[in-house]
Amino acid sequence: GESVGLHLPTLSVQEGDNSIINCAYSNSASDYFIWYKQESGKGPQFIIDIRSNMDKRQGQRVTVLLNKTVKHLSLQIAATQPGDSAVYFCASREYGNKLVFGAGTILRVKS
Amino acid sequence: DAGVTQSPTHLIKTRGQQVTLRCSPKSGHDTVSWYQQALGQGPQFIFQYYEEEERQRGNFPDRFSGHQFPNYSSELNVNALLLGDSALYLCASSLGLATTDTQYFGPGTRLTVL
């Protein structure tokens, strides 16, 4: 079936450095993508989204890049902070309003 | 502005039992989706409710059923529990069925089946 997956299960970065989390998706018909952050014991928290008619979108300290040619999505976090430590999921919206999630990337920020 | 709330927070059941989980959507939202998140995995879509009807369903057996009430709150019912049903059950709410609607998640209900 269709899926959204991540290249790296764990990413460790030094506080203050930039982080890049990658995601590959398989359904070329997906037209909307979302990044969620999930802290331990909590539900996924919306970070940023992007539609397929865009290739870049910026938020506060975060940027999402979309490359439809290779079906790749990335999340860039500037000046990573200890509070950014969490599991990050990319998701694609399919078949109406269903979200398909990847397995997640653990981000660990070292002080 | 109240966010998505879920109850209970934790639940322990034994195999074969039935369970009901509850969700109240974010204020102003009318659509509720349910997801199952196994440990170490991403959430898996179970189904979605809008206007008190199931609108879309994922690859889950009929043991999983739901309901939406006139106030937009929702319940997830699981019958004949299996060990493999142990997971975090997440509720997400959004406004309408348009594909541009962001889904906001609640904190989840942790279900343990013994």
Short mmCIF file of C-alpha atoms in Angstrom, two decimals:
data_model
loop_
_atom_site.label_atom_id
_atom_site.label_comp_id
_atom_site.label_asym_id
_atom_site.label_seq_id
_atom_site.Cartn_x
_atom_site.Cartn_y
_atom_site.Cartn_z
CA GLY A 1 0.00 0.00 0.00
CA GLU A 2 0.93 3.64 -0.06
CA SER A 3 3.23 4.77 2.67
CA VAL A 4 5.26 7.65 3.99
CA GLY A 5 8.63 6.76 5.44
CA LEU A 6 11.66 8.32 7.03
CA HIS A 7 15.32 7.77 6.21
CA LEU A 8 16.78 8.08 9.72
CA PRO A 9 15.21 6.75 12.88
CA THR A 10 17.35 8.88 15.25
CA LEU A 11 19.04 12.25 14.84
CA SER A 12 21.35 13.73 17.49
CA VAL A 13 22.34 17.39 17.21
CA GLN A 14 24.15 19.90 19.36
CA GLU A 15 22.11 22.70 20.86
CA GLY A 16 22.23 25.72 18.56
CA ASP A 17 22.90 23.69 15.43
CA ASN A 18 20.40 23.30 12.61
CA SER A 19 18.49 20.02 12.26
CA ILE A 20 17.25 18.41 9.09
CA ILE A 21 14.73 15.57 9.20
CA ASN A 22 13.95 13.77 5.97
CA CYS A 23 10.92 11.88 4.71
CA ALA A 24 10.10 9.95 1.55
CA TYR A 25 6.55 9.39 0.38
CA SER A 26 5.33 6.92 -2.18
CA ASN A 27 1.93 8.20 -3.30
CA SER A 28 2.52 10.65 -6.12
CA ALA A 29 -1.14 11.69 -5.87
CA SER A 30 -0.64 13.15 -2.38
CA ASP A 31 -1.20 16.88 -2.50
CA TYR A 32 -0.82 17.95 1.09
CA PHE A 33 1.89 17.18 3.64
CA ILE A 34 2.21 17.89 7.33
CA TRP A 35 4.95 17.68 9.94
CA TYR A 36 3.99 16.79 13.49
CA LYS A 37 6.04 16.79 16.70
CA GLN A 38 5.23 14.28 19.40
CA GLU A 39 6.66 14.57 22.89
CA SER A 40 6.60 11.68 25.30
CA GLY A 41 3.12 11.01 26.64
CA LYS A 42 1.47 13.55 24.36
CA GLY A 43 -0.43 13.56 21.10
CA PRO A 44 1.13 14.80 17.85
CA GLN A 45 1.44 18.58 17.66
CA PHE A 46 1.08 20.36 14.32
CA ILE A 47 4.29 22.10 13.23
CA ILE A 48 3.93 23.13 9.62
CA ASP A 49 2.24 22.04 6.42
CA ILE A 50 2.81 22.42 2.70
CA ARG A 51 0.70 21.87 -0.38
CA SER A 52 1.97 20.18 -3.49
CA ASN A 53 1.87 23.40 -5.50
CA MET A 54 4.65 24.79 -3.29
CA ASP A 55 8.26 23.68 -2.83
CA LYS A 56 9.11 25.61 0.31
CA ARG A 57 7.30 27.05 3.28
CA GLN A 58 8.73 28.79 6.32
CA GLY A 59 7.45 29.10 9.85
CA GLN A 60 8.99 30.22 13.09
CA ARG A 61 12.43 28.52 13.13
CA VAL A 62 11.12 25.78 10.84
CA THR A 63 11.17 25.32 7.09
CA VAL A 64 9.59 22.53 5.08
CA LEU A 65 10.93 21.64 1.64
CA LEU A 66 9.06 19.53 -0.87
CA ASN A 67 10.62 17.86 -3.89
CA LYS A 68 7.85 16.24 -5.89
CA THR A 69 10.23 14.92 -8.53
CA VAL A 70 11.83 12.50 -6.08
CA LYS A 71 8.88 12.42 -3.64
CA HIS A 72 10.91 13.78 -0.77
CA LEU A 73 10.00 16.04 2.12
CA SER A 74 12.28 17.61 4.71
CA LEU A 75 11.90 19.60 7.89
CA GLN A 76 14.61 22.06 8.84
CA ILE A 77 14.80 23.39 12.38
CA ALA A 78 17.04 26.39 12.91
CA ALA A 79 19.04 26.87 16.12
CA THR A 80 17.80 23.63 17.65
CA GLN A 81 16.89 23.87 21.32
CA PRO A 82 16.52 21.21 24.04
CA GLY A 83 12.75 21.72 23.86
CA ASP A 84 12.84 20.48 20.27
CA SER A 85 13.71 16.98 21.47
CA ALA A 86 10.82 14.76 20.41
CA VAL A 87 9.69 12.34 17.73
CA TYR A 88 8.92 14.00 14.40
CA PHE A 89 6.44 12.54 11.93
CA CYS A 90 5.70 13.49 8.40
CA ALA A 91 2.24 12.70 7.10
CA SER A 92 0.48 12.92 3.77
CA ARG A 93 -3.21 13.48 3.31
CA GLU A 94 -4.87 10.86 1.12
CA TYR A 95 -8.29 9.77 -0.07
CA GLY A 96 -10.26 12.61 1.38
CA ASN A 97 -9.09 13.46 4.84
CA LYS A 98 -7.04 10.42 5.89
CA LEU A 99 -3.51 11.03 7.13
CA VAL A 100 -0.80 8.48 6.36
CA PHE A 101 2.12 8.73 8.77
CA GLY A 102 5.68 7.57 8.59
CA ALA A 103 7.38 5.70 11.42
CA GLY A 104 8.95 8.83 12.90
CA THR A 105 12.42 10.27 13.59
CA ILE A 106 13.69 10.76 17.12
CA LEU A 107 15.44 14.11 17.52
CA ARG A 108 17.85 14.34 20.46
CA VAL A 109 19.36 17.71 21.30
CA LYS A 110 22.61 17.64 23.24
CA SER A 111 23.36 20.57 25.53
CA ASP B 1 -10.16 27.95 23.35
CA ALA B 2 -10.40 24.30 24.40
CA GLY B 3 -8.26 21.86 22.50
CA VAL B 4 -9.04 18.23 21.75
CA THR B 5 -9.70 16.24 24.92
CA GLN B 6 -9.80 12.48 25.40
CA SER B 7 -10.84 10.19 28.21
CA PRO B 8 -9.75 8.15 29.96
CA THR B 9 -6.01 8.79 29.97
CA HIS B 10 -5.10 5.19 30.66
CA LEU B 11 -7.07 1.96 30.57
CA ILE B 12 -6.26 -1.66 31.32
CA LYS B 13 -8.46 -4.44 29.99
CA THR B 14 -8.21 -8.19 29.51
CA ARG B 15 -8.53 -10.16 26.31
CA GLY B 16 -12.09 -10.55 25.09
CA GLN B 17 -13.40 -7.50 26.88
CA GLN B 18 -14.90 -4.43 25.26
CA VAL B 19 -13.74 -0.83 25.63
CA THR B 20 -15.13 2.63 24.88
CA LEU B 21 -12.91 5.65 24.42
CA ARG B 22 -14.19 9.21 24.25
CA CYS B 23 -13.16 12.36 22.43
CA SER B 24 -14.29 15.97 22.46
CA PRO B 25 -13.14 17.98 19.46
CA LYS B 26 -11.48 21.36 19.49
CA SER B 27 -13.94 24.21 19.81
CA GLY B 28 -15.45 25.00 16.42
CA HIS B 29 -14.51 21.67 14.84
CA ASP B 30 -17.09 19.23 13.55
CA THR B 31 -15.03 16.33 12.19
CA VAL B 32 -13.37 13.65 14.30
CA SER B 33 -10.80 11.10 13.16
CA TRP B 34 -9.42 8.22 15.20
CA TYR B 35 -5.93 6.77 14.95
CA GLN B 36 -4.13 3.86 16.57
CA GLN B 37 -0.47 4.31 17.45
CA ALA B 38 1.49 1.20 18.40
CA LEU B 39 4.66 1.68 20.40
CA GLY B 40 7.48 2.99 18.23
CA GLN B 41 5.30 3.51 15.19
CA GLY B 42 3.40 6.28 13.49
CA PRO B 43 -0.37 6.63 13.94
CA GLN B 44 -2.61 4.47 11.74
CA PHE B 45 -5.96 5.82 10.55
CA ILE B 46 -8.98 3.94 11.91
CA PHE B 47 -11.96 6.00 10.73
CA GLN B 48 -13.45 9.46 10.48
CA TYR B 49 -16.82 10.87 11.51
CA TYR B 50 -18.65 13.87 10.13
CA GLU B 51 -22.30 14.78 10.57
CA GLU B 52 -22.72 11.71 12.80
CA GLU B 53 -21.73 9.34 10.01
CA GLU B 54 -18.61 7.31 9.34
CA ARG B 55 -17.15 8.93 6.22
CA GLN B 56 -13.91 7.07 5.71
CA ARG B 57 -12.38 3.93 7.18
CA GLY B 58 -8.89 2.52 7.35
CA ASN B 59 -7.82 -1.11 7.34
CA PHE B 60 -9.28 -2.11 10.70
CA PRO B 61 -11.68 -4.99 11.45
CA ASP B 62 -15.33 -4.56 12.32
CA ARG B 63 -14.43 -5.00 16.00
CA PHE B 64 -13.59 -1.32 15.80
CA SER B 65 -16.68 0.86 15.64
CA GLY B 66 -17.52 4.42 16.48
CA HIS B 67 -20.14 7.01 16.94
CA GLN B 68 -20.45 10.77 16.69
CA PHE B 69 -22.95 12.74 18.72
CA PRO B 70 -24.85 15.92 17.79
CA ASN B 71 -22.37 17.99 19.81
CA TYR B 72 -19.59 16.56 17.57
CA SER B 73 -18.00 14.49 20.34
CA SER B 74 -17.15 10.93 19.43
CA GLU B 75 -16.64 7.47 20.84
CA LEU B 76 -14.43 4.63 19.69
CA ASN B 77 -15.55 1.13 20.65
CA VAL B 78 -13.41 -1.96 20.40
CA ASN B 79 -14.98 -5.39 20.97
CA ALA B 80 -13.34 -8.73 21.71
CA LEU B 81 -10.03 -7.13 22.65
CA LEU B 82 -6.81 -8.78 21.53
CA LEU B 83 -3.34 -8.34 22.95
CA GLY B 84 -2.41 -6.58 19.72
CA ASP B 85 -4.96 -3.86 20.40
CA SER B 86 -2.65 -2.45 23.05
CA ALA B 87 -1.72 1.00 21.77
CA LEU B 88 -2.18 4.73 22.14
CA TYR B 89 -5.51 5.75 20.64
CA LEU B 90 -5.52 9.26 19.27
CA CYS B 91 -8.42 11.46 18.35
CA ALA B 92 -7.97 14.31 15.89
CA SER B 93 -10.45 17.03 15.05
CA SER B 94 -10.81 19.32 12.08
CA LEU B 95 -13.37 21.54 10.40
CA GLY B 96 -15.29 19.93 7.58
CA LEU B 97 -14.09 17.34 5.10
CA ALA B 98 -12.02 19.57 2.83
CA THR B 99 -8.49 18.39 2.29
CA THR B 100 -7.14 21.74 3.44
CA ASP B 101 -8.30 21.25 7.01
CA THR B 102 -5.51 20.71 9.52
CA GLN B 103 -6.12 17.90 11.99
CA TYR B 104 -5.36 18.69 15.63
CA PHE B 105 -4.68 15.79 17.95
CA GLY B 106 -5.65 15.11 21.53
CA PRO B 107 -3.30 13.61 24.14
CA GLY B 108 -4.51 10.08 23.49
CA THR B 109 -5.77 7.17 25.56
CA ARG B 110 -3.21 4.51 26.43
CA LEU B 111 -4.95 1.09 26.22
CA THR B 112 -3.23 -1.97 27.65
CA VAL B 113 -4.74 -5.39 26.97
CA LEU B 114 -3.56 -8.18 29.27
#
